[in-house]
Tab-separated table of C-alpha atoms and ligand atoms in Angstrom:
chain	number	residue	atom	x	y	z
A	4	UNK	CA	0.258	0.457	0.197
A	5	UNK	CA	1.264	3.104	-0.728
A	6	UNK	CA	1.489	6.100	1.504
A	7	UNK	CA	-1.919	7.822	-0.196
A	8	UNK	CA	-3.787	5.761	-0.371
A	9	UNK	CA	-2.920	4.505	3.538
A	10	UNK	CA	-3.956	8.199	4.128
A	11	UNK	CA	-6.994	8.031	2.892
A	12	UNK	CA	-7.627	4.623	4.648
A	13	UNK	CA	-9.249	6.089	7.810
A	14	UNK	CA	-9.990	2.865	9.425
A	15	UNK	CA	-6.246	1.815	9.658
A	16	UNK	CA	-3.744	3.223	12.694
A	17	UNK	CA	-2.112	5.683	10.379
A	18	UNK	CA	-5.054	6.701	8.425
A	19	UNK	CA	-7.246	7.708	11.462
A	20	UNK	CA	-3.927	9.954	12.402
A	21	UNK	CA	-4.228	11.400	9.085
A	22	UNK	CA	-7.556	12.228	9.376
A	23	UNK	CA	-7.751	13.797	12.657
A	24	UNK	CA	-4.254	15.568	12.281
A	25	UNK	CA	-6.531	17.041	8.783
A	26	UNK	CA	-9.513	17.646	10.902
A	27	UNK	CA	-7.650	19.680	13.862
A	28	UNK	CA	-6.011	21.316	11.338
A	29	UNK	CA	-9.460	22.429	9.411
A	30	UNK	CA	-10.600	22.814	12.893
A	31	UNK	CA	-7.543	25.879	14.179
A	32	UNK	CA	-7.555	27.284	10.501
A	33	UNK	CA	-11.553	27.967	11.329
A	34	UNK	CA	-10.995	29.474	15.187
A	35	UNK	CA	-8.233	31.501	13.398
A	36	UNK	CA	-9.718	32.973	10.375
A	37	UNK	CA	-10.452	36.323	12.397
A	38	UNK	CA	-6.510	37.128	11.623
A	39	UNK	CA	-7.492	36.813	7.833
A	40	UNK	CA	-10.898	38.825	8.166
A	41	UNK	CA	-8.830	41.881	10.568
A	42	UNK	CA	-6.553	41.669	7.272
A	43	UNK	CA	-8.542	42.306	4.654
A	44	UNK	CA	-10.486	45.058	6.608
A	45	UNK	CA	-7.289	46.551	7.194
A	46	UNK	CA	-6.077	46.678	3.848
A	47	UNK	CA	-9.673	47.436	2.470
A	48	UNK	CA	-9.915	50.500	5.221
A	49	UNK	CA	-6.384	51.601	4.124
A	50	UNK	CA	-7.102	51.404	0.575
A	51	UNK	CA	-3.913	49.878	-0.401
A	52	UNK	CA	-5.183	48.077	-3.693
A	53	UNK	CA	-6.343	52.025	-5.141
A	54	UNK	CA	-2.790	52.873	-4.217
A	55	UNK	CA	-1.521	49.870	-6.806
A	56	UNK	CA	-3.324	50.821	-9.749
A	57	UNK	CA	-0.649	52.269	-11.298
A	58	UNK	CA	1.178	49.555	-10.650
A	59	UNK	CA	3.641	48.001	-7.927
A	60	UNK	CA	5.157	50.195	-4.910
A	61	UNK	CA	7.319	49.258	-2.577
A	62	UNK	CA	6.297	48.940	0.905
A	63	UNK	CA	8.035	52.081	1.388
A	64	UNK	CA	6.519	54.125	-0.517
A	65	UNK	CA	2.854	52.320	0.149
A	66	UNK	CA	3.724	53.221	3.665
A	67	UNK	CA	4.108	56.687	3.332
A	68	UNK	CA	0.897	56.840	0.931
A	69	UNK	CA	-1.060	55.539	3.484
A	70	UNK	CA	0.110	57.108	6.959
A	71	UNK	CA	1.243	53.268	8.130
A	72	UNK	CA	4.498	52.110	9.732
A	73	UNK	CA	6.282	49.977	7.062
A	74	UNK	CA	7.601	47.481	8.860
A	75	UNK	CA	4.021	46.619	9.720
A	76	UNK	CA	2.750	47.160	6.302
A	77	UNK	CA	5.042	44.920	5.108
A	78	UNK	CA	4.002	42.124	7.413
A	79	UNK	CA	0.221	42.673	6.803
A	80	UNK	CA	0.636	42.424	2.770
A	81	UNK	CA	3.281	39.802	3.418
A	82	UNK	CA	0.404	37.676	4.928
A	83	UNK	CA	-2.353	38.235	2.472
A	84	UNK	CA	0.363	37.887	-0.897
A	85	UNK	CA	-0.407	34.145	0.470
A	86	UNK	CA	-3.842	34.081	0.203
A	87	UNK	CA	-3.265	35.179	-3.195
A	88	UNK	CA	-4.320	39.206	-1.883
A	89	UNK	CA	-1.620	41.439	-3.548
A	90	UNK	CA	1.831	39.893	-4.690
A	91	UNK	CA	5.066	40.351	-3.927
A	92	UNK	CA	6.783	40.980	-7.156
A	93	UNK	CA	10.465	41.384	-5.912
A	94	UNK	CA	11.547	41.904	-1.951
A	95	UNK	CA	9.376	44.455	-0.671
A	96	UNK	CA	7.844	45.210	-3.327
A	97	UNK	CA	4.007	44.478	-4.271
A	98	UNK	CA	1.143	45.056	-7.144
A	99	UNK	CA	-2.407	43.679	-7.576
A	100	UNK	CA	-3.622	40.614	-7.524
A	101	UNK	CA	-7.136	40.333	-9.708
A	102	UNK	CA	-8.601	39.689	-6.257
A	103	UNK	CA	-6.679	43.038	-4.222
A	104	UNK	CA	-7.894	44.798	-8.160
A	105	UNK	CA	-11.540	43.691	-7.543
A	106	UNK	CA	-11.284	45.357	-3.889
A	107	UNK	CA	-9.814	48.208	-5.415
A	108	UNK	CA	-12.563	48.543	-8.625
A	109	UNK	CA	-15.943	47.124	-6.813
A	110	UNK	CA	-16.583	49.918	-4.462
A	111	UNK	CA	-19.432	47.997	-3.920
A	112	UNK	CA	-17.574	44.783	-2.131
A	113	UNK	CA	-15.150	47.562	-1.018
A	114	UNK	CA	-17.825	49.302	1.315
A	115	UNK	CA	-19.212	45.619	2.586
A	116	UNK	CA	-15.513	44.904	4.180
A	117	UNK	CA	-15.185	48.284	5.247
A	118	UNK	CA	-18.529	48.496	6.957
A	119	UNK	CA	-18.826	44.294	8.033
A	120	UNK	CA	-15.193	44.175	9.021
A	121	UNK	CA	-15.093	47.287	11.406
A	122	UNK	CA	-14.293	47.132	15.148
A	123	UNK	CA	-17.201	47.475	15.608
A	124	UNK	CA	-18.742	44.439	14.831
A	125	UNK	CA	-15.979	42.595	16.175
A	126	UNK	CA	-16.930	44.402	19.722
A	127	UNK	CA	-20.506	43.149	19.287
A	128	UNK	CA	-19.626	39.897	18.909
A	129	UNK	CA	-17.496	39.766	22.058
A	130	UNK	CA	-20.154	38.613	24.502
A	131	UNK	CA	-21.337	35.815	22.250
A	132	UNK	CA	-21.091	33.507	24.408
A	133	UNK	CA	-23.248	34.953	26.741
A	134	UNK	CA	-25.920	35.235	24.250
A	135	UNK	CA	-26.006	31.745	23.713
A	136	UNK	CA	-26.214	30.817	27.397
A	137	UNK	CA	-28.648	33.492	28.272
A	138	UNK	CA	-31.086	33.965	24.950
A	139	UNK	CA	-30.213	37.519	25.390
A	140	UNK	CA	-28.235	39.758	23.730
A	141	UNK	CA	-26.544	43.014	25.489
A	142	UNK	CA	-24.316	43.404	23.257
A	143	UNK	CA	-25.229	47.112	21.849
A	144	UNK	CA	-26.235	48.491	25.341
A	145	UNK	CA	-22.790	47.006	26.349
A	146	UNK	CA	-20.673	48.776	23.907
A	147	UNK	CA	-22.339	51.348	22.521
A	148	UNK	CA	-24.801	52.249	26.178
A	149	UNK	CA	-27.561	52.831	24.138
A	150	UNK	CA	-31.049	50.600	23.449
A	151	UNK	CA	-30.678	50.292	19.790
A	152	UNK	CA	-28.192	49.966	16.749
A	153	UNK	CA	-30.032	52.968	14.996
A	154	UNK	CA	-29.782	55.184	18.073
A	155	UNK	CA	-25.478	54.539	18.060
A	156	UNK	CA	-25.324	55.208	14.616
A	157	UNK	CA	-27.720	58.701	15.584
A	158	UNK	CA	-24.650	59.557	17.308
A	159	UNK	CA	-22.017	58.137	15.113
A	160	UNK	CA	-22.080	59.758	11.084
A	161	UNK	CA	-19.004	57.968	10.123
A	162	UNK	CA	-20.683	54.514	11.624
A	163	UNK	CA	-24.171	55.287	9.788
A	164	UNK	CA	-22.754	56.466	6.345
A	165	UNK	CA	-20.363	53.650	6.111
A	166	UNK	CA	-23.328	51.490	7.399
A	167	UNK	CA	-25.733	52.729	4.448
A	168	UNK	CA	-23.012	52.728	1.869
A	169	UNK	CA	-22.917	48.718	2.769
A	170	UNK	CA	-26.278	48.603	3.343
A	171	UNK	CA	-26.781	50.216	-0.825
A	172	UNK	CA	-23.715	48.228	-1.676
A	173	UNK	CA	-25.225	44.958	-1.053
A	174	UNK	CA	-28.933	46.048	-2.675
A	175	UNK	CA	-27.374	47.416	-5.473
A	176	UNK	CA	-26.604	44.431	-7.677
A	177	UNK	CA	-30.101	43.164	-6.513
A	178	UNK	CA	-32.165	45.563	-6.923
A	179	UNK	CA	-33.457	44.919	-10.695
A	180	UNK	CA	-33.978	41.187	-9.439
A	181	UNK	CA	-35.638	42.474	-6.369
A	182	UNK	CA	-38.448	44.632	-8.235
A	183	UNK	CA	-39.015	42.190	-10.352
A	184	UNK	CA	-39.936	39.428	-8.013
A	185	UNK	CA	-43.431	41.002	-7.881
A	186	UNK	CA	-45.939	43.106	-10.283
A	187	UNK	CA	-46.140	46.537	-8.522
A	188	UNK	CA	-48.346	48.195	-11.146
A	189	UNK	CA	-51.301	47.641	-9.039
A	190	UNK	CA	-50.399	49.860	-6.519
A	191	UNK	CA	-50.926	53.643	-6.548
A	192	UNK	CA	-48.774	54.442	-3.095
A	193	UNK	CA	-45.966	52.490	-2.667
A	194	UNK	CA	-43.061	53.208	0.711
A	195	UNK	CA	-40.504	51.651	0.946
A	196	UNK	CA	-40.274	51.098	4.906
A	197	UNK	CA	-36.502	51.605	6.282
A	198	UNK	CA	-35.462	52.272	3.023
A	199	UNK	CA	-32.294	53.900	3.906
A	200	UNK	CA	-30.664	55.622	0.798
A	201	UNK	CA	-34.116	55.349	-1.059
A	202	UNK	CA	-32.200	52.946	-4.077
A	203	UNK	CA	-35.248	50.354	-4.007
A	204	UNK	CA	-37.858	52.914	-4.511
A	205	UNK	CA	-35.632	54.662	-7.100
A	206	UNK	CA	-36.503	51.384	-8.994
A	207	UNK	CA	-39.632	50.700	-8.582
A	208	UNK	CA	-40.644	53.833	-9.925
A	209	UNK	CA	-38.223	53.343	-12.685
A	210	UNK	CA	-40.157	50.269	-13.303
A	211	UNK	CA	-43.558	50.874	-12.964
A	212	UNK	CA	-45.155	53.648	-14.359
A	213	UNK	CA	-48.122	53.073	-12.879
A	214	UNK	CA	-47.374	53.795	-9.489
A	215	UNK	CA	-48.182	57.622	-8.619
A	216	UNK	CA	-46.588	58.024	-5.340
A	217	UNK	CA	-43.307	56.337	-3.937
A	218	UNK	CA	-41.909	57.145	-0.273
A	219	UNK	CA	-38.701	56.297	0.828
A	220	UNK	CA	-39.021	56.337	4.639
A	221	UNK	CA	-36.056	56.413	7.155
A	222	UNK	CA	-35.121	58.034	10.367
A	223	UNK	CA	-35.501	61.621	10.876
A	224	UNK	CA	-31.430	61.462	10.481
A	225	UNK	CA	-30.974	58.932	8.107
A	226	UNK	CA	-33.767	61.566	5.343
A	227	UNK	CA	-31.264	64.546	6.549
A	228	UNK	CA	-28.329	62.865	6.171
A	229	UNK	CA	-29.137	61.781	2.314
A	230	UNK	CA	-30.496	65.526	1.866
A	231	UNK	CA	-27.219	66.742	3.528
A	232	UNK	CA	-24.866	64.278	1.492
A	233	UNK	CA	-26.680	64.718	-1.511
A	234	UNK	CA	-28.264	61.443	-1.910
A	235	UNK	CA	-31.098	61.245	-4.216
A	236	UNK	CA	-30.777	58.445	-6.228
A	237	UNK	CA	-34.335	59.022	-8.230
A	238	UNK	CA	-35.058	62.455	-10.076
A	239	UNK	CA	-38.678	61.316	-11.068
A	240	UNK	CA	-40.992	63.716	-9.553
A	241	UNK	CA	-42.912	60.762	-7.940
A	242	UNK	CA	-40.825	60.228	-5.494
A	243	UNK	CA	-40.804	61.901	-1.944
A	244	UNK	CA	-38.368	61.044	1.408
A	245	UNK	CA	-39.979	61.072	4.354
A	246	UNK	CA	-38.624	60.464	8.176
A	247	UNK	CA	-40.531	59.070	10.624
A	248	UNK	CA	-40.352	56.228	13.190
A	249	UNK	CA	-42.162	53.344	11.878
A	250	UNK	CA	-43.169	52.099	15.448
A	251	UNK	CA	-45.261	55.497	15.640
A	252	UNK	CA	-46.856	56.000	12.552
A	253	UNK	CA	-45.810	55.918	8.494
A	254	UNK	CA	-47.346	57.310	5.368
A	255	UNK	CA	-50.949	55.715	4.058
A	256	UNK	CA	-50.193	53.877	1.374
A	257	UNK	CA	-51.740	50.668	-0.839
A	258	UNK	CA	-48.473	48.592	-0.730
A	259	UNK	CA	-45.167	48.856	2.211
A	260	UNK	CA	-41.967	47.038	1.129
A	261	UNK	CA	-39.967	46.172	3.783
A	262	UNK	CA	-36.443	45.375	2.991
A	263	UNK	CA	-34.097	43.578	5.587
A	264	UNK	CA	-36.411	45.480	7.924
A	265	UNK	CA	-38.397	42.832	10.287
A	266	UNK	CA	-35.292	40.545	10.698
A	267	UNK	CA	-33.400	43.453	12.981
A	268	UNK	CA	-36.145	42.951	15.320
A	269	UNK	CA	-37.752	40.254	17.713
A	270	UNK	CA	-41.423	39.032	17.290
A	271	UNK	CA	-42.460	41.699	19.817
A	272	UNK	CA	-40.930	44.595	18.016
A	273	UNK	CA	-42.381	43.130	13.937
A	274	UNK	CA	-45.927	43.095	15.637
A	275	UNK	CA	-45.658	46.519	17.447
A	276	UNK	CA	-43.778	47.596	13.532
A	277	UNK	CA	-46.561	45.342	11.548
A	278	UNK	CA	-49.834	46.645	13.758
A	279	UNK	CA	-48.306	50.181	13.040
A	280	UNK	CA	-48.204	49.333	9.340
A	281	UNK	CA	-52.043	48.283	9.711
A	282	UNK	CA	-53.231	51.207	10.492
A	283	UNK	CA	-51.625	52.922	7.758
A	284	UNK	CA	-52.468	50.432	4.841
A	285	UNK	CA	-55.578	50.798	2.578
A	286	UNK	CA	-57.955	47.676	2.385
A	287	UNK	CA	-56.902	46.258	0.176
A	288	UNK	CA	-52.938	46.374	0.301
A	289	UNK	CA	-50.417	44.227	0.798
A	290	UNK	CA	-46.870	44.359	2.806
A	291	UNK	CA	-43.709	43.047	0.963
A	292	UNK	CA	-40.838	41.205	2.916
A	293	UNK	CA	-37.697	41.165	1.420
A	294	UNK	CA	-36.395	38.702	3.677
A	295	UNK	CA	-34.926	34.945	4.095
A	296	UNK	CA	-37.399	32.555	4.701
A	297	UNK	CA	-35.532	29.978	6.494
A	298	UNK	CA	-35.665	26.205	4.744
A	299	UNK	CA	-33.480	24.069	4.393
A	300	UNK	CA	-34.627	23.047	0.930
A	301	UNK	CA	-33.409	26.838	0.179
A	302	UNK	CA	-30.180	27.391	-1.918
A	303	UNK	CA	-29.448	29.985	0.985
A	304	UNK	CA	-30.196	28.227	3.954
A	305	UNK	CA	-26.232	28.343	4.738
A	306	UNK	CA	-26.095	31.898	4.340
A	307	UNK	CA	-29.335	32.511	5.888
A	308	UNK	CA	-28.500	30.707	9.064
A	309	UNK	CA	-25.342	32.621	9.424
A	310	UNK	CA	-26.828	36.164	9.090
A	311	UNK	CA	-29.583	34.868	11.364
A	312	UNK	CA	-26.872	34.740	13.907
A	313	UNK	CA	-25.330	38.006	13.066
A	314	UNK	CA	-28.572	39.251	14.094
A	315	UNK	CA	-29.287	37.233	17.188
A	316	UNK	CA	-26.028	38.907	18.315
A	317	UNK	CA	-26.099	42.090	17.531
A	318	UNK	CA	-29.573	43.198	17.811
A	319	UNK	CA	-31.728	40.217	18.998
A	320	UNK	CA	-33.212	40.154	15.418
A	321	UNK	CA	-33.438	37.139	13.334
A	322	UNK	CA	-33.893	35.525	9.977
A	323	UNK	CA	-37.436	33.479	10.217
A	324	UNK	CA	-38.796	30.204	8.562
A	325	UNK	CA	-42.514	29.839	6.427
A	326	UNK	CA	-44.004	28.786	9.923
A	327	UNK	CA	-42.449	32.108	12.169
A	328	UNK	CA	-43.857	33.907	9.229
A	329	UNK	CA	-47.175	32.517	9.485
A	330	UNK	CA	-47.296	32.872	13.114
A	331	UNK	CA	-46.021	36.894	12.939
A	332	UNK	CA	-48.205	37.814	10.418
A	333	UNK	CA	-51.213	36.044	11.750
A	334	UNK	CA	-50.711	37.738	15.668
A	335	UNK	CA	-50.443	41.026	13.672
A	336	UNK	CA	-54.094	40.459	12.300
A	337	UNK	CA	-52.297	39.903	8.851
A	338	UNK	CA	-52.234	36.323	6.872
A	339	UNK	CA	-49.644	35.245	4.169
A	340	UNK	CA	-50.897	35.668	0.641
A	341	UNK	CA	-47.691	34.692	-1.266
A	342	UNK	CA	-44.056	32.928	-0.276
A	343	UNK	CA	-41.916	33.928	-3.504
A	344	UNK	CA	-38.563	32.421	-4.373
A	345	UNK	CA	-37.776	32.213	-0.424
A	346	UNK	CA	-36.664	35.835	-0.876
A	347	UNK	CA	-40.292	37.770	-0.613
A	348	UNK	CA	-43.280	36.896	1.558
A	349	UNK	CA	-46.314	38.845	0.484
A	350	UNK	CA	-49.257	39.918	3.782
A	351	UNK	CA	-52.388	41.063	2.930
A	352	UNK	CA	-54.998	42.313	5.976
A	353	UNK	CA	-56.659	38.911	7.392
A	354	UNK	CA	-60.326	40.703	6.999
A	355	UNK	CA	-59.590	42.334	3.718
A	356	UNK	CA	-62.192	40.737	0.855
A	357	UNK	CA	-59.167	39.883	-1.911
B	20	LIG	C1	-31.005	47.364	7.775
B	20	LIG	S1	-31.359	48.131	7.346
B	20	LIG	C2	-32.394	48.071	5.701
B	20	LIG	C3	-32.119	49.622	4.733
B	20	LIG	C4	-32.826	49.052	3.368
B	20	LIG	N1	-33.913	48.522	3.478
B	20	LIG	C5	-31.988	48.429	2.754
B	20	LIG	O1	-32.036	46.975	2.590
B	20	LIG	O2	-30.583	48.293	2.147
B	20	LIG	C6	-32.323	49.191	8.256
B	20	LIG	C7	-33.158	50.705	8.171
B	20	LIG	O3	-34.380	50.885	8.784
B	20	LIG	C8	-33.974	51.862	9.216
B	20	LIG	N2	-34.633	52.106	10.610
B	20	LIG	C9	-34.672	51.659	12.218
B	20	LIG	N3	-35.300	52.201	13.362
B	20	LIG	C10	-36.300	52.461	12.373
B	20	LIG	C11	-37.226	53.409	12.905
B	20	LIG	N4	-37.861	53.627	13.921
B	20	LIG	N5	-38.129	54.161	11.862
B	20	LIG	C12	-37.808	54.056	10.889
B	20	LIG	N6	-36.721	53.025	9.714
B	20	LIG	C13	-35.625	52.416	10.934
B	20	LIG	C14	-32.901	51.969	9.197
B	20	LIG	O4	-32.366	53.544	9.620
B	20	LIG	C15	-32.268	51.662	8.558
B	20	LIG	O5	-32.101	52.931	7.082
C-alpha cells in the first residue's frame, strides 16, 4: 500500500491519525480565520489596492502614501499575499492580484468589507457566549450604552455613513431582481419602510410607471443625512423622502415594502411595526417583505443561518422560517398571501376581501 492510499484508509491506525490531523488543522484554521478577516479589513480601510492600480510599489512608498508603519505594513501585505491578496513581485515590492484589483475597483464590495469588518462588529460579537447561554443579547447596550443600533448610529455619523453605504452596496446589484419578483403596477402609493438611501424605491418607480407616488421612509436622521450628502437616486417627481418612526406612524399607502427590516427585530417589535403599518395600509393593500425564508431546501439556507446569528448577537433580530412568518403575520392581523423565491413574503390584512 502506498502512503497516499494509506492516508485515505481512515480505518487503519495511520489513516486515522492522518484524518484526525487534517480535521484538527481544519478546526484551527476555522478558529483563527478572524486574522484573515481583520487583515482584509485593514487592507480595505487603508485602500492599499487603489494605490497599486498604476503599478507595483515598494512597501516604503505605500507606507508613506497611506500613513502606515512600513515594517507592520510589510508583514500585513506579506501575509495577505499568501492568500492571493497582493503579490510580492520582488523583495518588499507589491502588486495587485486579480482579487486585490477587484477590491480596488468594485467600490460596492469595498464598502461592505469596510462596514462588516469594522471594529464595532468585533466588539459587538465579544459577548456571543453570554448570548447563547442566556438567550438574550446585550451587545449594543454594552458597547454603545444605548438600546438600539440605530441610536448608536445617530450618535456616530461615520458609523451610519459606512453602514448605509454597505446596505446600498448589498442592495445595488440585487435591485433589478428584487423589483421584478413582484408586480407593483397595481399600486398607487408605495412606501419603502426603512428604505435607507432610497435605491429600491428609485428602481420601483423606474420599472412601474403606474405607481403614482413612491415614498422612501426612514428615520429623520437618515433622511436628513441623505439630503445633506446629496444622496438622491431618483429625479422622478413621484419620488419623495419622508422621515419618521415606523413604531409610531407611517404615511398611508396601498403597498409597504420592507427590505431587511423585520430581521432586525424580535417578534414583539415586529408585531408593533406591523400593527403600525396595519393602521396606515389601505383595505386591499399588501406588505412586501424582502427577508430570508429559512427552509432547508432553500439554496441560501446556509447563508441565512449565518446571518441569523449576526442578527441574534447584534440586535436581538432573527431570520424566520415559513411557519414563523405565518405566526408573526397572524399575530399582527395579517395573513401570508404569497411566498416568493425564498426571499419575499407578501402579506394582506386577514379580514380584507381579496
Ligand atoms: C438593515 S437597514 C435596511 C435598509 C434598506 N431597506 C436596505 O435593505 O438596504 C434598516 C433600516 O431601518 C431604518 N430604521 C431603523 N429604525 C427605524 C425606525 N424606528 N423608523 C424608521 N426607520 C428605521 C434604519 O435607519 C435603516 O436604514
